[in-house]
JSON list of C-alpha atoms in Angstrom, two decimals:
[
{"chain": "A", "resi": 26, "resn": "MET", "atom": "CA", "xyz": [110.06, 98.03, 95.56]},
{"chain": "A", "resi": 27, "resn": "GLY", "atom": "CA", "xyz": [107.96, 100.92, 93.74]},
{"chain": "A", "resi": 28, "resn": "THR", "atom": "CA", "xyz": [108.11, 103.78, 91.73]},
{"chain": "A", "resi": 29, "resn": "PRO", "atom": "CA", "xyz": [106.59, 107.27, 92.93]},
{"chain": "A", "resi": 30, "resn": "SER", "atom": "CA", "xyz": [103.67, 107.67, 90.74]},
{"chain": "A", "resi": 31, "resn": "VAL", "atom": "CA", "xyz": [103.08, 110.88, 88.70]},
{"chain": "A", "resi": 32, "resn": "GLY", "atom": "CA", "xyz": [100.27, 112.97, 90.31]},
{"chain": "A", "resi": 33, "resn": "TYR", "atom": "CA", "xyz": [100.56, 111.45, 93.93]},
{"chain": "A", "resi": 34, "resn": "SER", "atom": "CA", "xyz": [98.50, 108.24, 93.65]},
{"chain": "A", "resi": 35, "resn": "ALA", "atom": "CA", "xyz": [94.67, 108.42, 94.59]},
{"chain": "A", "resi": 36, "resn": "ILE", "atom": "CA", "xyz": [95.28, 111.22, 96.99]},
{"chain": "A", "resi": 37, "resn": "SER", "atom": "CA", "xyz": [96.78, 113.31, 94.77]},
{"chain": "A", "resi": 38, "resn": "SER", "atom": "CA", "xyz": [93.69, 115.95, 95.40]},
{"chain": "A", "resi": 39, "resn": "TYR", "atom": "CA", "xyz": [93.02, 117.25, 98.86]},
{"chain": "A", "resi": 40, "resn": "SER", "atom": "CA", "xyz": [89.14, 116.87, 97.98]},
{"chain": "A", "resi": 41, "resn": "ARG", "atom": "CA", "xyz": [89.82, 112.82, 98.37]},
{"chain": "A", "resi": 42, "resn": "VAL", "atom": "CA", "xyz": [91.87, 113.42, 101.08]},
{"chain": "A", "resi": 43, "resn": "GLU", "atom": "CA", "xyz": [89.02, 114.97, 103.08]},
{"chain": "A", "resi": 44, "resn": "ILE", "atom": "CA", "xyz": [86.48, 112.63, 101.62]},
{"chain": "A", "resi": 45, "resn": "LEU", "atom": "CA", "xyz": [88.89, 109.84, 102.75]},
{"chain": "A", "resi": 46, "resn": "HIS", "atom": "CA", "xyz": [89.27, 111.30, 106.17]},
{"chain": "A", "resi": 47, "resn": "LEU", "atom": "CA", "xyz": [85.79, 111.64, 107.02]},
{"chain": "A", "resi": 48, "resn": "ILE", "atom": "CA", "xyz": [84.80, 107.74, 105.91]},
{"chain": "A", "resi": 49, "resn": "GLN", "atom": "CA", "xyz": [87.90, 106.70, 108.17]},
{"chain": "A", "resi": 50, "resn": "VAL", "atom": "CA", "xyz": [86.32, 108.62, 111.11]},
{"chain": "A", "resi": 51, "resn": "GLU", "atom": "CA", "xyz": [82.73, 107.18, 110.65]},
{"chain": "A", "resi": 52, "resn": "ALA", "atom": "CA", "xyz": [82.41, 104.13, 108.80]},
{"chain": "A", "resi": 53, "resn": "ARG", "atom": "CA", "xyz": [79.45, 103.51, 106.12]},
{"chain": "A", "resi": 54, "resn": "GLN", "atom": "CA", "xyz": [78.99, 107.08, 104.58]},
{"chain": "A", "resi": 55, "resn": "THR", "atom": "CA", "xyz": [76.58, 107.95, 101.84]},
{"chain": "A", "resi": 56, "resn": "VAL", "atom": "CA", "xyz": [77.43, 109.99, 98.64]},
{"chain": "A", "resi": 57, "resn": "ALA", "atom": "CA", "xyz": [74.62, 112.68, 99.92]},
{"chain": "A", "resi": 58, "resn": "GLY", "atom": "CA", "xyz": [76.30, 112.88, 103.43]},
{"chain": "A", "resi": 59, "resn": "LEU", "atom": "CA", "xyz": [79.97, 113.40, 101.96]},
{"chain": "A", "resi": 60, "resn": "ALA", "atom": "CA", "xyz": [79.03, 115.80, 99.43]},
{"chain": "A", "resi": 61, "resn": "ALA", "atom": "CA", "xyz": [77.28, 117.90, 102.42]},
{"chain": "A", "resi": 62, "resn": "ALA", "atom": "CA", "xyz": [80.33, 117.56, 104.58]},
{"chain": "A", "resi": 63, "resn": "THR", "atom": "CA", "xyz": [82.59, 118.39, 102.03]},
{"chain": "A", "resi": 64, "resn": "ALA", "atom": "CA", "xyz": [80.40, 121.26, 100.08]},
{"chain": "A", "resi": 65, "resn": "LEU", "atom": "CA", "xyz": [80.89, 119.20, 97.03]},
{"chain": "A", "resi": 66, "resn": "HIS", "atom": "CA", "xyz": [78.58, 118.02, 94.00]},
{"chain": "A", "resi": 67, "resn": "PRO", "atom": "CA", "xyz": [77.04, 114.53, 94.25]},
{"chain": "A", "resi": 68, "resn": "ASN", "atom": "CA", "xyz": [78.99, 113.65, 90.95]},
{"chain": "A", "resi": 69, "resn": "THR", "atom": "CA", "xyz": [82.25, 115.21, 91.88]},
{"chain": "A", "resi": 70, "resn": "VAL", "atom": "CA", "xyz": [82.07, 113.10, 95.29]},
{"chain": "A", "resi": 71, "resn": "ARG", "atom": "CA", "xyz": [81.00, 109.85, 93.20]},
{"chain": "A", "resi": 72, "resn": "GLU", "atom": "CA", "xyz": [84.19, 110.55, 90.83]},
{"chain": "A", "resi": 73, "resn": "HIS", "atom": "CA", "xyz": [86.48, 110.99, 93.95]},
{"chain": "A", "resi": 74, "resn": "LEU", "atom": "CA", "xyz": [84.85, 107.71, 95.80]},
{"chain": "A", "resi": 75, "resn": "GLU", "atom": "CA", "xyz": [86.05, 105.39, 92.50]},
{"chain": "A", "resi": 76, "resn": "ARG", "atom": "CA", "xyz": [89.32, 106.74, 92.56]},
{"chain": "A", "resi": 77, "resn": "LEU", "atom": "CA", "xyz": [89.63, 105.73, 96.43]},
{"chain": "A", "resi": 78, "resn": "LEU", "atom": "CA", "xyz": [88.24, 102.09, 95.49]},
{"chain": "A", "resi": 79, "resn": "GLU", "atom": "CA", "xyz": [90.44, 101.58, 92.61]},
{"chain": "A", "resi": 80, "resn": "ALA", "atom": "CA", "xyz": [93.37, 102.35, 94.96]},
{"chain": "A", "resi": 81, "resn": "GLY", "atom": "CA", "xyz": [92.02, 100.05, 97.51]},
{"chain": "A", "resi": 82, "resn": "HIS", "atom": "CA", "xyz": [91.65, 102.75, 100.12]},
{"chain": "A", "resi": 83, "resn": "ILE", "atom": "CA", "xyz": [87.99, 102.17, 100.44]},
{"chain": "A", "resi": 84, "resn": "VAL", "atom": "CA", "xyz": [85.03, 99.57, 99.77]},
{"chain": "A", "resi": 85, "resn": "ARG", "atom": "CA", "xyz": [81.39, 99.92, 99.27]},
{"chain": "A", "resi": 86, "resn": "GLU", "atom": "CA", "xyz": [78.09, 97.96, 100.38]},
{"chain": "A", "resi": 87, "resn": "THR", "atom": "CA", "xyz": [74.85, 98.45, 99.52]},
{"chain": "A", "resi": 88, "resn": "GLU", "atom": "CA", "xyz": [72.32, 98.85, 102.23]},
{"chain": "A", "resi": 89, "resn": "HIS", "atom": "CA", "xyz": [70.05, 96.05, 103.23]},
{"chain": "A", "resi": 90, "resn": "ARG", "atom": "CA", "xyz": [66.76, 97.83, 103.74]},
{"chain": "A", "resi": 91, "resn": "THR", "atom": "CA", "xyz": [63.45, 96.15, 104.76]},
{"chain": "A", "resi": 92, "resn": "THR", "atom": "CA", "xyz": [61.08, 99.33, 104.11]},
{"chain": "A", "resi": 93, "resn": "ARG", "atom": "CA", "xyz": [60.19, 100.67, 100.73]},
{"chain": "A", "resi": 94, "resn": "GLY", "atom": "CA", "xyz": [63.06, 102.98, 98.77]},
{"chain": "A", "resi": 95, "resn": "ARG", "atom": "CA", "xyz": [66.22, 102.27, 96.88]},
{"chain": "A", "resi": 96, "resn": "PRO", "atom": "CA", "xyz": [68.81, 100.99, 99.23]},
{"chain": "A", "resi": 97, "resn": "ARG", "atom": "CA", "xyz": [71.86, 103.76, 99.67]},
{"chain": "A", "resi": 98, "resn": "VAL", "atom": "CA", "xyz": [75.38, 102.33, 98.97]},
{"chain": "A", "resi": 99, "resn": "LEU", "atom": "CA", "xyz": [77.45, 103.03, 101.67]},
{"chain": "A", "resi": 100, "resn": "TYR", "atom": "CA", "xyz": [81.49, 103.71, 101.99]},
{"chain": "A", "resi": 101, "resn": "SER", "atom": "CA", "xyz": [84.22, 102.36, 104.56]},
{"chain": "A", "resi": 102, "resn": "ALA", "atom": "CA", "xyz": [87.40, 102.49, 105.27]},
{"chain": "A", "resi": 103, "resn": "ALA", "atom": "CA", "xyz": [89.58, 99.26, 103.52]},
{"chain": "A", "resi": 104, "resn": "THR", "atom": "CA", "xyz": [90.42, 98.30, 107.32]},
{"chain": "A", "resi": 105, "resn": "GLY", "atom": "CA", "xyz": [91.33, 94.52, 106.47]},
{"chain": "A", "resi": 106, "resn": "GLU", "atom": "CA", "xyz": [88.78, 93.28, 108.91]},
{"chain": "A", "resi": 107, "resn": "ALA", "atom": "CA", "xyz": [86.39, 90.75, 107.07]},
{"chain": "A", "resi": 108, "resn": "GLU", "atom": "CA", "xyz": [83.68, 93.35, 106.44]},
{"chain": "A", "resi": 109, "resn": "ALA", "atom": "CA", "xyz": [85.70, 96.25, 105.14]},
{"chain": "A", "resi": 110, "resn": "SER", "atom": "CA", "xyz": [88.52, 94.43, 103.47]},
{"chain": "A", "resi": 111, "resn": "SER", "atom": "CA", "xyz": [89.25, 95.35, 99.73]},
{"chain": "A", "resi": 112, "resn": "PRO", "atom": "CA", "xyz": [90.19, 92.94, 97.17]},
{"chain": "A", "resi": 113, "resn": "ILE", "atom": "CA", "xyz": [92.22, 95.19, 95.54]},
{"chain": "A", "resi": 114, "resn": "ALA", "atom": "CA", "xyz": [94.10, 96.00, 98.37]},
{"chain": "A", "resi": 115, "resn": "ARG", "atom": "CA", "xyz": [94.41, 92.39, 99.12]},
{"chain": "A", "resi": 116, "resn": "ARG", "atom": "CA", "xyz": [95.84, 91.72, 95.38]},
{"chain": "A", "resi": 117, "resn": "LYS", "atom": "CA", "xyz": [98.38, 94.36, 95.37]},
{"chain": "A", "resi": 118, "resn": "ALA", "atom": "CA", "xyz": [99.83, 92.91, 98.91]},
{"chain": "A", "resi": 119, "resn": "ARG", "atom": "CA", "xyz": [100.30, 89.81, 97.42]},
{"chain": "A", "resi": 120, "resn": "ALA", "atom": "CA", "xyz": [101.84, 91.56, 94.21]},
{"chain": "A", "resi": 121, "resn": "ALA", "atom": "CA", "xyz": [104.27, 93.47, 96.45]},
{"chain": "A", "resi": 122, "resn": "ALA", "atom": "CA", "xyz": [105.18, 90.36, 98.42]},
{"chain": "A", "resi": 123, "resn": "GLU", "atom": "CA", "xyz": [106.10, 88.45, 94.87]},
{"chain": "A", "resi": 124, "resn": "ARG", "atom": "CA", "xyz": [108.18, 91.28, 93.65]},
{"chain": "A", "resi": 125, "resn": "GLY", "atom": "CA", "xyz": [109.71, 91.15, 97.24]},
{"chain": "A", "resi": 126, "resn": "ASP", "atom": "CA", "xyz": [110.39, 87.14, 97.17]},
{"chain": "A", "resi": 127, "resn": "ILE", "atom": "CA", "xyz": [112.15, 87.70, 93.75]},
{"chain": "A", "resi": 128, "resn": "MET", "atom": "CA", "xyz": [113.92, 90.45, 94.94]},
{"chain": "A", "resi": 129, "resn": "ARG", "atom": "CA", "xyz": [115.35, 88.19, 97.81]},
{"chain": "A", "resi": 130, "resn": "ARG", "atom": "CA", "xyz": [116.21, 85.19, 95.71]},
{"chain": "A", "resi": 131, "resn": "VAL", "atom": "CA", "xyz": [118.35, 87.47, 93.29]},
{"chain": "A", "resi": 132, "resn": "MET", "atom": "CA", "xyz": [120.11, 89.57, 95.96]},
{"chain": "A", "resi": 133, "resn": "PRO", "atom": "CA", "xyz": [120.18, 86.69, 98.99]},
{"chain": "A", "resi": 134, "resn": "TRP", "atom": "CA", "xyz": [121.61, 89.75, 101.21]},
{"chain": "A", "resi": 135, "resn": "THR", "atom": "CA", "xyz": [118.25, 91.84, 101.09]},
{"chain": "A", "resi": 136, "resn": "GLY", "atom": "CA", "xyz": [116.84, 88.86, 102.66]},
{"chain": "A", "resi": 137, "resn": "THR", "atom": "CA", "xyz": [117.44, 89.33, 106.46]},
{"chain": "A", "resi": 138, "resn": "SER", "atom": "CA", "xyz": [113.93, 90.71, 107.17]},
{"chain": "A", "resi": 139, "resn": "VAL", "atom": "CA", "xyz": [112.59, 87.04, 107.11]},
{"chain": "A", "resi": 140, "resn": "ARG", "atom": "CA", "xyz": [115.14, 85.25, 109.41]},
{"chain": "A", "resi": 141, "resn": "GLU", "atom": "CA", "xyz": [114.94, 88.00, 111.86]},
{"chain": "A", "resi": 142, "resn": "LEU", "atom": "CA", "xyz": [110.99, 89.16, 111.45]},
{"chain": "A", "resi": 143, "resn": "GLY", "atom": "CA", "xyz": [109.70, 86.01, 109.70]},
{"chain": "A", "resi": 144, "resn": "THR", "atom": "CA", "xyz": [107.84, 85.69, 106.41]},
{"chain": "A", "resi": 145, "resn": "GLU", "atom": "CA", "xyz": [104.74, 87.31, 107.20]},
{"chain": "A", "resi": 146, "resn": "SER", "atom": "CA", "xyz": [106.02, 90.28, 108.64]},
{"chain": "A", "resi": 147, "resn": "THR", "atom": "CA", "xyz": [108.57, 90.77, 105.70]},
{"chain": "A", "resi": 148, "resn": "HIS", "atom": "CA", "xyz": [105.64, 90.97, 103.28]},
{"chain": "A", "resi": 149, "resn": "GLN", "atom": "CA", "xyz": [103.39, 93.36, 105.16]},
{"chain": "A", "resi": 150, "resn": "LEU", "atom": "CA", "xyz": [106.55, 95.55, 104.95]},
{"chain": "A", "resi": 151, "resn": "ASP", "atom": "CA", "xyz": [106.66, 95.10, 100.84]},
{"chain": "A", "resi": 152, "resn": "ALA", "atom": "CA", "xyz": [102.99, 95.79, 100.80]},
{"chain": "A", "resi": 153, "resn": "ILE", "atom": "CA", "xyz": [103.88, 99.05, 103.01]},
{"chain": "A", "resi": 154, "resn": "ALA", "atom": "CA", "xyz": [107.15, 99.96, 101.15]},
{"chain": "A", "resi": 155, "resn": "ASP", "atom": "CA", "xyz": [105.15, 99.74, 97.40]},
{"chain": "A", "resi": 156, "resn": "HIS", "atom": "CA", "xyz": [101.82, 101.88, 98.97]},
{"chain": "A", "resi": 157, "resn": "LEU", "atom": "CA", "xyz": [104.77, 104.77, 100.03]},
{"chain": "A", "resi": 158, "resn": "SER", "atom": "CA", "xyz": [106.48, 104.58, 96.95]},
{"chain": "A", "resi": 159, "resn": "GLU", "atom": "CA", "xyz": [103.11, 104.91, 95.05]},
{"chain": "A", "resi": 160, "resn": "SER", "atom": "CA", "xyz": [102.36, 107.73, 97.14]},
{"chain": "A", "resi": 161, "resn": "GLY", "atom": "CA", "xyz": [105.29, 109.91, 96.55]},
{"chain": "A", "resi": 162, "resn": "PHE", "atom": "CA", "xyz": [107.02, 108.79, 99.46]},
{"chain": "A", "resi": 163, "resn": "ASP", "atom": "CA", "xyz": [110.65, 107.77, 99.29]},
{"chain": "A", "resi": 164, "resn": "PRO", "atom": "CA", "xyz": [110.28, 105.47, 102.35]},
{"chain": "A", "resi": 165, "resn": "LEU", "atom": "CA", "xyz": [113.70, 104.70, 104.82]},
{"chain": "A", "resi": 166, "resn": "ILE", "atom": "CA", "xyz": [112.39, 101.51, 106.51]},
{"chain": "A", "resi": 167, "resn": "ASN", "atom": "CA", "xyz": [114.51, 100.27, 109.17]},
{"chain": "A", "resi": 168, "resn": "GLU", "atom": "CA", "xyz": [113.68, 96.45, 110.32]},
{"chain": "A", "resi": 169, "resn": "ARG", "atom": "CA", "xyz": [115.74, 96.25, 113.34]},
{"chain": "A", "resi": 170, "resn": "ASP", "atom": "CA", "xyz": [113.75, 99.49, 114.98]},
{"chain": "A", "resi": 171, "resn": "LEU", "atom": "CA", "xyz": [110.61, 98.89, 112.79]},
{"chain": "A", "resi": 172, "resn": "THR", "atom": "CA", "xyz": [110.40, 102.48, 111.69]},
{"chain": "A", "resi": 173, "resn": "ILE", "atom": "CA", "xyz": [109.53, 103.95, 108.53]},
{"chain": "A", "resi": 174, "resn": "ASP", "atom": "CA", "xyz": [111.40, 107.53, 108.15]},
{"chain": "A", "resi": 175, "resn": "LEU", "atom": "CA", "xyz": [109.05, 109.67, 105.36]},
{"chain": "A", "resi": 176, "resn": "THR", "atom": "CA", "xyz": [111.40, 111.74, 104.60]},
{"chain": "A", "resi": 177, "resn": "PRO", "atom": "CA", "xyz": [110.36, 114.03, 102.26]},
{"chain": "A", "resi": 178, "resn": "CYS", "atom": "CA", "xyz": [106.65, 114.21, 102.72]},
{"chain": "A", "resi": 179, "resn": "PRO", "atom": "CA", "xyz": [105.34, 115.22, 99.20]},
{"chain": "A", "resi": 180, "resn": "HIS", "atom": "CA", "xyz": [102.37, 117.25, 101.21]},
{"chain": "A", "resi": 181, "resn": "ALA", "atom": "CA", "xyz": [104.75, 119.01, 103.32]},
{"chain": "A", "resi": 182, "resn": "THR", "atom": "CA", "xyz": [104.69, 122.37, 101.76]},
{"chain": "A", "resi": 183, "resn": "ALA", "atom": "CA", "xyz": [101.94, 122.27, 99.31]},
{"chain": "A", "resi": 184, "resn": "GLN", "atom": "CA", "xyz": [98.94, 121.44, 102.19]},
{"chain": "A", "resi": 185, "resn": "SER", "atom": "CA", "xyz": [100.97, 122.51, 105.28]},
{"chain": "A", "resi": 186, "resn": "ALA", "atom": "CA", "xyz": [97.44, 123.97, 106.39]},
{"chain": "A", "resi": 187, "resn": "HIS", "atom": "CA", "xyz": [95.75, 120.58, 106.36]},
{"chain": "A", "resi": 188, "resn": "ARG", "atom": "CA", "xyz": [98.61, 118.74, 107.99]},
{"chain": "A", "resi": 189, "resn": "GLU", "atom": "CA", "xyz": [96.71, 117.08, 110.76]},
{"chain": "A", "resi": 190, "resn": "THR", "atom": "CA", "xyz": [94.18, 115.57, 108.96]},
{"chain": "A", "resi": 191, "resn": "LEU", "atom": "CA", "xyz": [96.95, 114.35, 106.06]},
{"chain": "A", "resi": 192, "resn": "CYS", "atom": "CA", "xyz": [98.84, 112.62, 108.60]},
{"chain": "A", "resi": 193, "resn": "SER", "atom": "CA", "xyz": [95.61, 111.13, 110.12]},
{"chain": "A", "resi": 194, "resn": "VAL", "atom": "CA", "xyz": [94.66, 109.83, 106.56]},
{"chain": "A", "resi": 195, "resn": "HIS", "atom": "CA", "xyz": [98.21, 108.36, 105.91]},
{"chain": "A", "resi": 196, "resn": "LEU", "atom": "CA", "xyz": [98.14, 106.56, 109.16]},
{"chain": "A", "resi": 197, "resn": "GLY", "atom": "CA", "xyz": [94.80, 104.76, 108.25]},
{"chain": "A", "resi": 198, "resn": "ILE", "atom": "CA", "xyz": [95.79, 104.26, 104.63]},
{"chain": "A", "resi": 199, "resn": "MET", "atom": "CA", "xyz": [99.02, 102.59, 106.34]},
{"chain": "A", "resi": 200, "resn": "ARG", "atom": "CA", "xyz": [97.02, 100.56, 108.96]},
{"chain": "A", "resi": 201, "resn": "GLY", "atom": "CA", "xyz": [95.07, 99.34, 106.19]},
{"chain": "A", "resi": 202, "resn": "VAL", "atom": "CA", "xyz": [97.58, 98.00, 103.91]},
{"chain": "A", "resi": 203, "resn": "LEU", "atom": "CA", "xyz": [99.54, 96.54, 106.73]},
{"chain": "A", "resi": 204, "resn": "ALA", "atom": "CA", "xyz": [96.21, 94.30, 107.80]},
{"chain": "A", "resi": 205, "resn": "GLU", "atom": "CA", "xyz": [94.93, 93.73, 104.30]},
{"chain": "A", "resi": 206, "resn": "ALA", "atom": "CA", "xyz": [98.67, 92.22, 103.97]},
{"chain": "A", "resi": 207, "resn": "ARG", "atom": "CA", "xyz": [97.80, 89.73, 106.90]},
{"chain": "A", "resi": 208, "resn": "GLY", "atom": "CA", "xyz": [100.65, 89.61, 109.47]},
{"chain": "A", "resi": 209, "resn": "PRO", "atom": "CA", "xyz": [101.54, 90.64, 112.73]},
{"chain": "A", "resi": 210, "resn": "LEU", "atom": "CA", "xyz": [102.80, 93.82, 112.45]},
{"chain": "A", "resi": 211, "resn": "VAL", "atom": "CA", "xyz": [100.72, 97.08, 113.25]},
{"chain": "A", "resi": 212, "resn": "VAL", "atom": "CA", "xyz": [101.15, 101.16, 112.92]},
{"chain": "A", "resi": 213, "resn": "GLU", "atom": "CA", "xyz": [101.77, 102.26, 116.54]},
{"chain": "A", "resi": 214, "resn": "GLY", "atom": "CA", "xyz": [102.07, 105.60, 115.46]},
{"chain": "A", "resi": 215, "resn": "MET", "atom": "CA", "xyz": [104.20, 108.55, 114.33]},
{"chain": "A", "resi": 216, "resn": "ARG", "atom": "CA", "xyz": [106.98, 109.90, 116.65]},
{"chain": "A", "resi": 217, "resn": "PRO", "atom": "CA", "xyz": [105.94, 113.13, 118.67]},
{"chain": "A", "resi": 218, "resn": "SER", "atom": "CA", "xyz": [109.48, 114.51, 117.10]},
{"chain": "A", "resi": 219, "resn": "CYS", "atom": "CA", "xyz": [107.71, 114.91, 113.91]},
{"chain": "A", "resi": 220, "resn": "ASP", "atom": "CA", "xyz": [107.85, 118.01, 111.94]},
{"chain": "A", "resi": 221, "resn": "PRO", "atom": "CA", "xyz": [106.32, 118.99, 108.15]},
{"chain": "A", "resi": 222, "resn": "THR", "atom": "CA", "xyz": [109.95, 118.05, 106.92]},
{"chain": "A", "resi": 223, "resn": "HIS", "atom": "CA", "xyz": [111.00, 114.75, 108.89]},
{"chain": "A", "resi": 224, "resn": "CYS", "atom": "CA", "xyz": [108.35, 112.20, 109.96]},
{"chain": "A", "resi": 225, "resn": "VAL", "atom": "CA", "xyz": [108.95, 108.99, 111.50]},
{"chain": "A", "resi": 226, "resn": "VAL", "atom": "CA", "xyz": [106.21, 106.35, 111.68]},
{"chain": "A", "resi": 227, "resn": "GLN", "atom": "CA", "xyz": [106.94, 103.64, 113.80]},
{"chain": "A", "resi": 228, "resn": "LEU", "atom": "CA", "xyz": [105.40, 100.06, 113.51]},
{"chain": "A", "resi": 229, "resn": "ALA", "atom": "CA", "xyz": [105.11, 97.69, 116.72]},
{"chain": "A", "resi": 230, "resn": "THR", "atom": "CA", "xyz": [104.19, 94.07, 116.61]},
{"chain": "A", "resi": 231, "resn": "ALA", "atom": "CA", "xyz": [100.72, 93.32, 117.75]}
]
């Protein structure tokens, strides 16, 4: 339901992975704070933040101040919740659902998930499949067991030293994608047997 993009999407750069990880861990981050934490120039941080915003991975807000001074711009992860919902992520989820519905009309045998899981869950799987394909994965979704095989991981070798951070960021993004798609499915976690070359994400019904 998607074509892997050249350059590994918005998180092709480990600097962006690191920035997104910091934002996922603690909401309402500032450019100055992120620059200090990553040792990057503030202008570089701003460029990375724009890429993450354009991908729908984060949202921004302007600080409400009751004292003098320019209000800060605050960045949070797109979690799908009312105060942290990305219109870009919602639009991408709707587009994925529309493409999935067209595919199921043209190839009815691919629509068993609608009968078994329901429309909302099926549309969530459309959204997560699109996101993972765009991110450079070749996801294999098992609709019966609610698992996603992420083999091969595009970062398994090149950034093996940062595997824990990478996995955490990917899980955070996937949780946001499912939430923005609006349905009962959530990310439960990665199976304990995961290793750098074979990783399986377990979904569940909330």
